[in-house]
Coordinates of C-alpha atoms in Angstrom, one line a residue:
Chain C
X1 CA 0.0 0.1 0.4
X2 CA 1.5 3.1 -0.6
X3 CA 0.0 5.5 2.1
X4 CA 0.9 9.2 -0.7
X5 CA 1.3 8.7 -3.9
X6 CA 0.3 11.7 -5.8
X7 CA 3.6 12.6 -3.9
X8 CA 4.5 8.9 -3.6
X9 CA 4.5 8.4 -7.7
X10 CA 4.8 12.1 -8.4
X11 CA 6.9 12.5 -11.9
X12 CA 10.4 14.0 -11.6
X13 CA 9.3 17.9 -12.8
X14 CA 6.1 17.9 -10.0
X15 CA 8.2 16.8 -7.6
X16 CA 10.8 19.3 -8.0
X17 CA 7.5 22.2 -8.0
X18 CA 6.8 21.2 -4.5
X19 CA 10.2 21.6 -3.2
X20 CA 10.7 25.0 -5.6
X21 CA 7.7 26.5 -3.6
X22 CA 8.8 24.8 -0.9
X23 CA 11.7 26.6 -0.5
X24 CA 12.0 29.0 -1.6
X25 CA 9.3 29.7 1.1
X26 CA 11.8 27.9 3.5
X27 CA 14.6 30.2 2.9
X28 CA 12.4 33.7 3.8
X29 CA 11.5 32.8 6.5
X30 CA 15.0 31.4 7.7
X31 CA 16.3 34.9 6.6
X32 CA 13.6 37.2 8.6
X33 CA 13.9 35.2 11.8
X34 CA 17.0 33.3 12.7
X35 CA 19.6 35.9 12.7
X36 CA 21.9 32.6 12.1
X37 CA 20.8 31.8 8.3
X38 CA 20.7 35.5 7.5
X39 CA 24.4 36.6 8.7
X40 CA 25.1 33.4 7.1
X41 CA 23.5 33.9 3.6
X42 CA 24.0 38.2 4.6
X43 CA 27.9 36.3 4.5
X44 CA 27.2 34.8 0.9
X45 CA 26.3 38.3 -0.5
X46 CA 22.6 35.9 -0.3
X47 CA 18.9 37.9 -0.2
X48 CA 15.6 35.7 -0.2
X49 CA 15.0 36.6 -3.8
X50 CA 18.3 35.1 -5.0
X51 CA 16.4 31.2 -4.4
X52 CA 13.8 30.6 -7.6
X53 CA 14.6 27.2 -7.2
X54 CA 16.1 24.4 -6.3
X55 CA 18.5 24.7 -9.0
X56 CA 19.4 27.3 -6.4
X57 CA 19.9 25.2 -3.7
X58 CA 23.7 24.9 -4.0
X59 CA 24.1 29.0 -3.4
X60 CA 23.1 28.6 0.8
X61 CA 26.4 28.1 2.6
X62 CA 25.9 24.6 5.1
X63 CA 25.0 23.8 8.4
X64 CA 26.9 21.2 10.7
X65 CA 26.0 20.4 14.4
X66 CA 28.3 22.6 15.9
X67 CA 25.8 25.1 14.6
X68 CA 23.1 23.5 16.4
X69 CA 25.2 23.2 19.9
X70 CA 25.9 27.0 19.5
X71 CA 22.9 28.5 18.9
X72 CA 21.4 26.4 22.1
X73 CA 18.9 25.9 23.3
X74 CA 16.6 27.8 20.9
X75 CA 19.1 30.2 19.3
X76 CA 18.0 28.5 15.5
X77 CA 14.8 27.6 16.2
X78 CA 12.7 30.4 13.6
X79 CA 8.9 29.8 15.0
X80 CA 7.9 31.5 17.9
X81 CA 8.5 29.5 21.5
X82 CA 4.4 29.4 21.8
X83 CA 4.8 27.5 18.3
X84 CA 6.3 25.3 19.7
X85 CA 4.3 22.1 21.5
X86 CA 7.4 20.0 21.7
X87 CA 11.4 19.7 22.3
X88 CA 13.3 16.8 21.4
X89 CA 17.3 16.4 21.9
X90 CA 20.2 14.6 21.3
X91 CA 22.4 12.4 23.6
X92 CA 24.4 15.2 24.7
X93 CA 27.0 13.2 24.4
X94 CA 30.0 16.4 24.0
X95 CA 28.0 18.4 27.0
X96 CA 25.6 20.6 25.5
X97 CA 22.3 18.1 23.4
X98 CA 20.7 19.6 20.2
X99 CA 17.0 20.6 21.0
X100 CA 15.3 20.5 17.4
X101 CA 11.4 22.0 18.3
X102 CA 7.9 21.2 16.9
X103 CA 5.5 22.6 16.2
X104 CA 1.9 20.6 16.0
X105 CA 1.6 21.3 11.7
X106 CA 6.1 19.8 12.4
X107 CA 4.7 16.7 14.8
X108 CA 1.8 16.1 11.6
X109 CA 4.6 15.7 8.7
X110 CA 6.5 13.7 11.2
X111 CA 3.7 11.0 11.5
X112 CA 2.6 12.6 7.6
X113 CA 5.9 10.7 6.9
X114 CA 6.5 8.3 9.2
X115 CA 3.1 6.5 8.4
X116 CA 4.6 6.7 4.5
X117 CA 7.7 4.5 6.1
X118 CA 5.5 1.6 7.9
X119 CA 3.1 1.6 4.8
X120 CA 6.6 1.0 2.6
X121 CA 7.8 -2.0 5.2
X122 CA 4.1 -3.6 4.4
X123 CA 2.3 -2.2 8.0
X124 CA -1.6 -2.2 7.8
X125 CA -4.0 -0.6 10.1
X126 CA -4.0 -4.3 11.3
X127 CA -1.1 -4.9 12.8
X128 CA 0.4 -4.5 16.3
X129 CA 3.8 -2.8 16.3
X130 CA 5.5 -3.4 19.7
X131 CA 8.0 0.4 19.8
X132 CA 11.0 -0.8 21.4
X133 CA 12.9 2.3 20.7
X134 CA 13.8 4.3 23.9
X135 CA 10.0 6.8 24.0
X136 CA 12.1 10.4 26.0
X137 CA 14.6 12.9 24.7
X138 CA 15.8 10.6 21.8
X139 CA 13.0 10.3 19.1
X140 CA 12.7 6.7 18.3
X141 CA 10.1 6.3 20.1
X142 CA 7.9 8.5 20.3
X143 CA 8.3 9.3 16.5
X144 CA 7.1 6.1 15.8
X145 CA 4.8 5.6 17.7
X146 CA 2.3 8.0 16.6
X147 CA 3.7 7.5 13.3
X148 CA 1.4 3.9 13.7
X149 CA -1.7 5.6 15.8
X150 CA -1.6 8.0 12.8
X151 CA -1.4 5.0 10.2
X152 CA -4.3 3.5 12.2
X153 CA -2.2 0.7 13.1
X154 CA -2.3 -0.4 17.1
X155 CA 0.7 0.6 19.4
X156 CA 2.6 -1.1 22.3
X157 CA 4.8 1.6 23.4
X158 CA 6.6 -0.5 25.3
X159 CA 9.7 1.3 24.9
X160 CA 13.3 0.1 25.5
X161 CA 14.9 -1.9 28.1
X162 CA 13.0 -4.8 29.6
X163 CA 13.9 -7.5 27.3
X164 CA 11.6 -10.8 29.3
X165 CA 8.1 -7.9 29.3
X166 CA 9.5 -7.9 25.8
X167 CA 9.0 -11.7 24.2
X168 CA 5.9 -12.2 26.6
X169 CA 3.9 -9.4 25.6
X170 CA 5.2 -9.9 21.8
X171 CA 3.6 -13.6 22.9
X172 CA 0.7 -12.2 24.5
X173 CA -0.1 -9.3 22.4
X174 CA 0.5 -11.1 19.0
X175 CA 2.8 -8.5 17.9
X176 CA 3.2 -8.3 14.0
X177 CA 5.2 -5.7 13.6
X178 CA 8.9 -4.3 16.1
X179 CA 10.6 -1.3 15.6
X180 CA 14.2 -0.8 17.5
X181 CA 17.1 -1.1 17.0
X182 CA 18.5 -3.4 14.5
X183 CA 21.4 -4.7 17.3
X184 CA 18.6 -5.4 20.8
X185 CA 16.2 -6.9 17.5
X186 CA 19.5 -9.9 17.5
X187 CA 19.2 -9.6 21.2
X188 CA 16.0 -9.9 21.9
X189 CA 16.3 -13.1 18.6
X190 CA 19.1 -14.4 21.8
X191 CA 17.0 -14.6 24.7
X192 CA 14.2 -16.2 22.9
X193 CA 16.9 -18.3 22.2
X194 CA 17.2 -19.3 25.4
X195 CA 13.9 -18.8 26.7
X196 CA 13.2 -21.2 24.6
X197 CA 10.7 -19.5 21.9
X198 CA 10.7 -20.0 19.3
X199 CA 10.5 -17.5 15.2
X200 CA 6.7 -19.7 15.2
X201 CA 4.3 -19.7 18.6
X202 CA 5.2 -15.7 17.3
X203 CA 2.9 -13.4 15.3
X204 CA 6.3 -11.1 13.6
X205 CA 6.3 -10.6 10.2
X206 CA 8.0 -6.9 10.1
X207 CA 10.8 -5.4 11.5
X208 CA 11.7 -1.5 12.1
X209 CA 15.3 -1.3 12.2
X210 CA 17.0 1.8 12.2
X211 CA 19.3 4.1 14.8
X212 CA 22.5 2.2 14.1
X213 CA 25.3 1.2 10.8
X214 CA 24.4 -2.4 10.3
X215 CA 24.4 -4.8 7.7
X216 CA 23.1 -6.6 5.1
X217 CA 24.4 -10.0 6.9
X218 CA 23.1 -8.6 9.5
X219 CA 20.0 -8.1 8.5
X220 CA 19.5 -11.4 6.9
X221 CA 20.5 -12.5 10.9
X222 CA 18.2 -11.4 11.6
X223 CA 15.4 -12.8 8.6
X224 CA 16.5 -16.0 9.7
X225 CA 16.2 -15.6 13.4
X226 CA 13.2 -14.1 13.8
X227 CA 11.1 -15.1 11.1
X228 CA 10.6 -11.8 9.8
X229 CA 10.6 -8.6 6.6
X230 CA 14.3 -6.4 7.8
X231 CA 13.4 -3.3 6.6
X232 CA 16.5 0.1 7.9
X233 CA 14.7 3.3 8.1
X234 CA 16.5 5.8 8.7
X235 CA 16.6 9.4 10.3
X236 CA 17.9 12.2 12.3
X237 CA 16.6 14.4 15.2
X238 CA 17.8 17.3 14.2
X239 CA 15.8 16.7 9.4
X240 CA 13.0 15.3 12.2
X241 CA 13.8 12.3 13.8
X242 CA 12.7 7.8 12.3
X243 CA 11.0 8.8 8.6
X244 CA 13.1 10.7 7.0
X245 CA 13.1 7.5 5.1
X246 CA 12.3 3.6 4.7
X247 CA 12.9 0.8 3.1
X248 CA 9.7 -0.5 1.0
X249 CA 9.4 -4.1 0.5
X250 CA 12.2 -4.5 -2.1
X251 CA 15.3 -3.7 0.4
X252 CA 16.4 -2.1 -3.3
X253 CA 17.9 1.3 -1.0
X254 CA 16.2 3.8 1.4
X255 CA 12.8 6.1 0.1
X256 CA 13.5 9.8 0.7
X257 CA 10.5 12.2 1.5
X258 CA 12.1 14.1 -0.7
X259 CA 9.5 16.9 -0.4
X260 CA 9.9 17.4 2.6
X261 CA 13.5 16.7 3.6
X262 CA 15.3 17.5 0.1
X263 CA 18.4 15.5 0.1
X264 CA 21.9 16.3 -2.1
X265 CA 24.5 14.6 -2.1
X266 CA 28.4 16.3 -2.2
X267 CA 32.2 16.0 -1.2
X268 CA 32.8 16.1 2.0
X269 CA 35.9 17.6 1.4
X270 CA 35.6 20.0 -1.2
X271 CA 31.8 19.8 -0.7
X272 CA 30.5 21.2 -4.3
X273 CA 27.3 18.7 -5.4
X274 CA 29.0 15.2 -6.7
X275 CA 27.3 13.9 -10.3
X276 CA 24.2 11.9 -9.9
X277 CA 24.9 8.9 -8.1
X278 CA 28.3 9.3 -6.8
X279 CA 29.2 8.7 -3.5
X280 CA 29.2 11.7 -1.1
X281 CA 28.5 13.1 2.5
X282 CA 24.2 13.5 3.0
X283 CA 23.1 17.0 2.9
X284 CA 19.6 17.7 3.7
X285 CA 18.0 21.0 3.3
X286 CA 13.8 20.7 5.7
X287 CA 11.2 21.9 3.1
X288 CA 7.7 22.3 5.4
X289 CA 9.9 22.5 9.3
X290 CA 8.5 25.2 10.5
X291 CA 10.4 24.9 14.3
X292 CA 13.9 24.3 13.1
X293 CA 14.3 24.2 9.7
X294 CA 17.1 23.7 8.8
X295 CA 19.5 24.5 5.3
X296 CA 21.7 22.7 3.9
X297 CA 22.7 20.2 6.6
X298 CA 26.0 18.0 6.8
X299 CA 24.8 14.7 7.5
X300 CA 28.8 13.3 7.9
X301 CA 27.0 10.3 6.3
X302 CA 28.0 9.5 3.2
X303 CA 25.8 7.7 0.7
X304 CA 24.5 7.8 -3.7
X305 CA 21.0 8.8 -4.2
X306 CA 19.8 6.8 -7.0
X307 CA 16.0 8.1 -8.9
X308 CA 14.8 5.9 -11.2
X309 CA 11.4 5.1 -10.4
X310 CA 11.3 1.4 -8.0
X311 CA 9.4 -1.9 -8.1
X312 CA 7.9 -0.9 -5.9
X313 CA 6.3 2.3 -8.4
X314 CA 7.4 5.3 -5.5
X315 CA 9.7 7.8 -7.4
X316 CA 10.8 9.1 -5.1
X317 CA 14.9 9.2 -4.4
X318 CA 16.2 6.6 -3.1
X319 CA 19.2 6.7 -1.1
X320 CA 22.0 4.0 -0.1
X321 CA 22.5 2.0 3.2
X322 CA 24.9 4.4 4.0
X323 CA 27.5 2.8 3.6
X324 CA 30.3 5.2 6.7
X325 CA 30.4 8.7 7.9
X326 CA 33.0 11.5 6.6
X327 CA 33.3 12.1 10.7
X328 CA 35.1 10.1 13.1
X329 CA 31.6 9.7 14.8
X330 CA 31.5 6.1 16.6
X331 CA 27.8 4.7 16.7
X332 CA 27.9 2.1 19.4
X333 CA 24.7 0.6 20.8
X334 CA 22.7 4.1 18.7
X335 CA 24.5 6.3 21.4
X336 CA 26.5 8.9 19.7
X337 CA 30.4 8.4 20.3
X338 CA 32.7 11.0 19.3
X339 CA 36.6 10.2 19.8
X340 CA 37.1 14.0 20.5
X341 CA 35.0 13.7 24.2
X342 CA 37.2 10.0 25.6
X343 CA 40.2 13.1 25.3
X344 CA 38.3 15.8 26.6
X345 CA 37.9 13.9 29.5
X346 CA 41.4 12.6 30.3
X347 CA 42.7 15.6 29.6
X348 CA 40.7 16.4 32.6
X349 CA 42.3 13.7 34.7
X350 CA 45.5 14.5 35.3
X351 CA 46.8 11.0 36.5
X352 CA 46.6 10.1 33.3
X353 CA 47.5 11.4 29.1
X354 CA 45.8 12.6 26.3
X355 CA 47.3 9.4 24.7
X356 CA 44.7 6.9 23.8
X357 CA 43.3 3.9 21.6
X358 CA 40.0 3.3 20.8
X359 CA 38.8 -0.7 19.9
X360 CA 35.2 -0.8 19.2
X361 CA 34.5 -4.4 18.8
X362 CA 31.6 -6.0 18.8
X363 CA 30.2 -9.7 20.7
X364 CA 28.4 -11.2 19.6
X365 CA 25.2 -9.3 19.5
X366 CA 26.3 -6.6 21.2
X367 CA 29.1 -3.5 20.8
X368 CA 32.0 -2.7 23.7
X369 CA 34.7 -0.6 23.6
X370 CA 37.6 -1.4 24.8
X371 CA 39.9 1.8 25.9
X372 CA 43.7 2.0 26.2
X373 CA 44.9 5.0 28.7
X374 CA 48.1 5.3 29.6
X375 CA 49.5 6.0 33.5
X376 CA 51.1 9.3 34.0
X377 CA 54.9 7.9 36.1
X378 CA 53.6 10.5 38.4
X379 CA 50.1 8.7 39.5
X380 CA 51.6 5.5 39.8
X381 CA 51.3 3.9 42.9
X382 CA 52.8 1.0 44.4
X383 CA 49.5 -0.6 45.7
X384 CA 46.9 -1.9 43.9
X385 CA 44.6 -1.3 45.2
X386 CA 45.0 2.8 44.1
X387 CA 45.4 1.3 40.1
X388 CA 42.6 -0.5 40.2
X389 CA 40.3 3.3 42.2
X390 CA 42.1 5.2 39.1
X391 CA 40.9 2.6 36.4
X392 CA 37.0 2.6 38.3
X393 CA 37.6 6.7 38.2
X394 CA 38.0 6.6 35.2
X395 CA 35.0 3.9 33.8
X396 CA 32.6 6.0 35.0
X397 CA 33.6 9.5 34.2
X398 CA 33.8 8.3 30.3
X399 CA 30.5 6.8 31.3
X400 CA 29.3 9.8 32.7
X401 CA 30.0 11.6 29.8
X402 CA 30.1 9.0 26.8
X403 CA 26.5 7.2 28.1
X404 CA 28.4 4.5 26.6
X405 CA 30.7 1.9 29.0
X406 CA 34.3 1.6 28.5
X407 CA 36.4 -0.8 29.6
X408 CA 39.7 1.0 30.7
X409 CA 43.0 -0.9 30.5
X410 CA 45.6 1.0 32.1
X411 CA 48.8 1.0 29.5
X412 CA 53.1 2.3 29.8
X413 CA 53.5 4.7 29.0
X414 CA 54.7 5.8 25.9
X415 CA 53.0 2.9 24.5
X416 CA 50.7 5.2 22.2
X417 CA 51.3 4.6 19.5
X418 CA 52.2 8.6 19.0
X419 CA 52.3 10.4 14.8
X420 CA 52.7 13.5 13.6
X421 CA 49.6 13.1 11.6
X422 CA 45.9 13.3 12.5
X423 CA 46.3 10.2 15.4
X424 CA 45.1 7.1 15.0
X425 CA 42.2 6.9 17.7
X426 CA 40.5 3.9 17.1
X427 CA 39.8 0.5 15.7
X428 CA 37.4 -0.3 15.1
X429 CA 36.9 -4.9 14.1
X430 CA 33.5 -4.6 14.1
X431 CA 32.0 -6.1 10.9
X432 CA 28.9 -4.4 9.5
Chain Q
X1 CA 65.5 1.9 59.4
X2 CA 63.5 2.8 55.7
X3 CA 64.2 0.8 52.8
X4 CA 63.7 1.7 49.5
X5 CA 61.0 -0.2 47.3
X6 CA 61.2 0.0 43.8
X7 CA 57.9 -0.5 42.0
X8 CA 57.4 -1.3 37.8
X9 CA 54.3 -0.4 36.3
X10 CA 53.9 -3.5 33.7
X11 CA 50.8 -3.9 31.5
X12 CA 49.8 -7.6 30.6
X13 CA 52.3 -8.3 27.9
X14 CA 54.6 -10.4 26.8
X15 CA 58.2 -10.2 28.4
X16 CA 58.7 -6.9 30.6
X17 CA 59.1 -9.0 33.0
X18 CA 61.9 -10.1 30.9
X19 CA 62.9 -6.5 30.1
X20 CA 63.3 -5.2 33.4
X21 CA 65.4 -8.1 34.9
X22 CA 67.7 -7.7 31.6
X23 CA 68.0 -3.7 31.9
X24 CA 68.7 -4.3 35.4
X25 CA 70.9 -7.3 34.8
X26 CA 72.6 -5.4 33.0
X27 CA 73.5 -2.0 34.9
X28 CA 75.0 -4.9 37.5
X29 CA 72.1 -4.1 39.7
X30 CA 71.6 -6.6 41.8
X31 CA 67.7 -7.3 43.4
X32 CA 67.4 -9.0 47.3
X33 CA 63.9 -9.7 46.3
X34 CA 60.8 -10.2 44.1
X35 CA 57.5 -9.8 43.8
X36 CA 55.0 -9.6 41.0
X37 CA 51.0 -7.7 42.2
X38 CA 49.4 -9.3 38.9
X39 CA 45.9 -8.3 38.6
X40 CA 43.3 -9.3 34.9
X41 CA 44.6 -5.8 33.4
X42 CA 47.9 -5.7 34.6
X43 CA 51.3 -5.4 37.0
X44 CA 52.7 -4.1 39.7
X45 CA 56.6 -5.5 40.3
X46 CA 58.0 -4.6 43.6
X47 CA 61.6 -5.1 44.3
X48 CA 64.0 -4.6 46.1
X49 CA 67.5 -3.8 45.1
X50 CA 71.6 -3.2 45.3
X51 CA 71.3 0.3 43.9
X52 CA 67.9 1.6 44.1
X53 CA 68.6 5.2 42.7
X54 CA 70.4 3.7 39.9
X55 CA 67.3 1.5 39.4
X56 CA 65.2 3.6 39.5
X57 CA 66.8 5.7 36.6
X58 CA 67.6 2.5 34.4
X59 CA 64.7 2.0 33.9
X60 CA 63.5 5.1 33.6
X61 CA 65.2 6.0 30.3
X62 CA 64.0 2.9 29.6
X63 CA 60.5 4.2 29.5
X64 CA 59.4 2.1 32.6
X65 CA 57.2 4.1 34.6
X66 CA 58.9 3.2 38.4
X67 CA 57.9 4.4 42.4
X68 CA 60.3 4.4 44.5
X69 CA 58.5 3.6 48.3
X70 CA 59.4 3.1 51.5
X71 CA 59.2 0.2 53.2
X72 CA 60.1 -1.4 56.2
X73 CA 61.7 -5.0 56.7
X74 CA 60.7 -6.5 58.9
X75 CA 64.2 -9.1 60.4
X76 CA 62.0 -12.5 62.2
X77 CA 63.6 -15.8 63.7
X78 CA 62.9 -18.7 61.1
X79 CA 60.5 -20.8 63.4
X80 CA 56.6 -21.4 63.5
X81 CA 54.8 -18.1 65.0
X82 CA 57.1 -15.4 64.7
X83 CA 55.8 -13.5 62.0
X84 CA 52.8 -13.9 63.3
X85 CA 54.6 -12.1 66.6
X86 CA 55.2 -9.5 64.9
X87 CA 52.0 -9.3 63.6
X88 CA 49.8 -9.4 66.6
X89 CA 51.6 -6.3 67.5
X90 CA 51.2 -4.4 64.4
X91 CA 47.6 -5.4 64.4
X92 CA 47.3 -5.1 69.0
X93 CA 48.3 -0.9 67.6
X94 CA 46.5 -0.8 64.5
X95 CA 48.8 -0.4 62.0
X96 CA 47.7 -1.6 59.0
X97 CA 50.0 -3.0 56.2
X98 CA 48.9 -2.5 52.2
X99 CA 51.0 -5.0 51.1
X100 CA 53.7 -7.4 52.5
X101 CA 55.9 -10.4 51.7
X102 CA 59.2 -12.7 53.2
X103 CA 61.8 -14.3 51.8
X104 CA 63.6 -16.4 53.9
X105 CA 67.5 -17.5 54.5
X106 CA 68.6 -19.8 56.9
X107 CA 68.3 -18.8 60.7
X108 CA 65.7 -16.3 59.5
X109 CA 63.9 -14.9 57.0
X110 CA 63.2 -11.1 56.0
X111 CA 59.7 -9.5 56.4
X112 CA 58.8 -6.3 53.8
X113 CA 56.4 -4.4 54.4
X114 CA 54.5 -1.9 53.1
X115 CA 52.8 0.8 56.1
X116 CA 50.1 3.3 55.5
X117 CA 52.6 4.8 57.7
X118 CA 55.9 4.0 57.7
X119 CA 57.8 6.3 60.7
X120 CA 54.6 3.9 63.1
X121 CA 55.2 1.4 62.0
X122 CA 59.0 1.6 62.8
X123 CA 58.3 2.5 65.9
X124 CA 56.2 0.5 67.3
X125 CA 58.1 -2.7 65.9
X126 CA 61.4 -1.5 67.5
X127 CA 59.7 -0.7 70.5
X128 CA 58.9 -4.1 70.8
X129 CA 61.8 -5.5 70.8
X130 CA 61.2 -6.2 67.2
X131 CA 64.2 -6.4 64.9
X132 CA 64.4 -4.4 62.1
X133 CA 66.9 -4.5 58.8
X134 CA 67.7 -1.1 57.4
X135 CA 69.1 -0.7 54.0
X136 CA 72.3 -0.6 54.5
X137 CA 72.2 -4.5 55.5
X138 CA 69.7 -5.9 52.4
X139 CA 70.8 -4.6 50.1
X140 CA 74.1 -6.1 50.4
X141 CA 72.0 -9.7 49.7

């Protein structure tokens, strides 16, 4: 079923006409309502009238995550605060979270794009959708929740965790759709095995998985273990949350809801737009958002776009499953981790040198972090207890900043490789 | 009556213990006591050497994390109950021992004690007529 056929199956010229009209309006709004955008445009010698259609998109300045932080909390909002009806925020792992605000219309848009996404995945009114994404400031839970309600299916708002109960309710309520991170889906499958619950004991048929990178192999494993079709959903809170793009039943790329979010692919170094079909950094311009519209927002995700019509009948452009990131951000169990955060923690602690090595591995289905830290000579103690206390202190501090647990290993000074250029701080051994 | 003990931080890596002994041997530093405290993540080597300052410097130059700390060396008769008597005194006086290790040779045994309060520990032991080994004697072993 196609949720919004006129849009999802529109011709390229129809889509571009909608995008152009909305882009012009958005640029006017941010120019007049958001000082930071106005300043950036003025620096480029641009006025709103210079933007007449999507063809002019590349004239506009980029927006990056730092802009959201610099304007924390509400500096990039383009409407009066009285119009904002909901706030969400990123995990705020580098100190200040990035905050996004939604007007009533934004929430309707969000529900609309999630309904489209769920329909693409094959979810119908008769389905029971178990939402095991976290509910709260994170956009995952509430985003899928309202999209499901809007579609007319039944929501089971269980949120994340509580694995035994998840499996219990799946059996008792007959959940047909599971929405969570792919790693949690695999974990659920493992616990099911332990509980001797078989896929045929459940009515699950579809999984809506996102918020972290996952491979085709992982997809196959989830599909086999849970006996479902595993669908990749994409989104980022800055743009709106889940529902920016989603796979259809053919699983050949994620359809972007481009009447709301215009995608571009640029060279991550030169920032020049790349020819169609090239792999580069994905950039979004939101053209219907009122709360916090974003102009040419750099996602740091690397992918390519496919404008061919899909077998499902949709013409919405498709993005390939993300193949990597243009910066060093790691996604560990759904949490964004920047190696620079670890550096700042170590800098704050006198006992350790800011030289470290972060090793990321995947044990079974869970990502694990091992942090090798050098002990400063003057803090070396002849007592085991003191060194173990130091280790605990580092572990606790990193956990409070990153939001994920790390296994801290104290190593001898100067044993972590130094380089004159960009140091390799991360060894990612995960096979995604 | 304080004795200098050399501690070396060791990652759990192959060959690190050997490297320490090799460096000390080459520098003509003799060891009279050698003890490794290990955890799952790292180890601490504790040694009593003939020339603590020299050992400290050569190991440091070789990139090891080293530390010199004060310990007490108690000499107690090599017969049953002797150590127990000494420890009873310390317990009564509430001297807290972080760690200790002992080695016997012939008639007597040397017990290296690392109390929280080194000075008070020496004081208490001496007042109770316990025999302590001086640094100069110990380094000669």
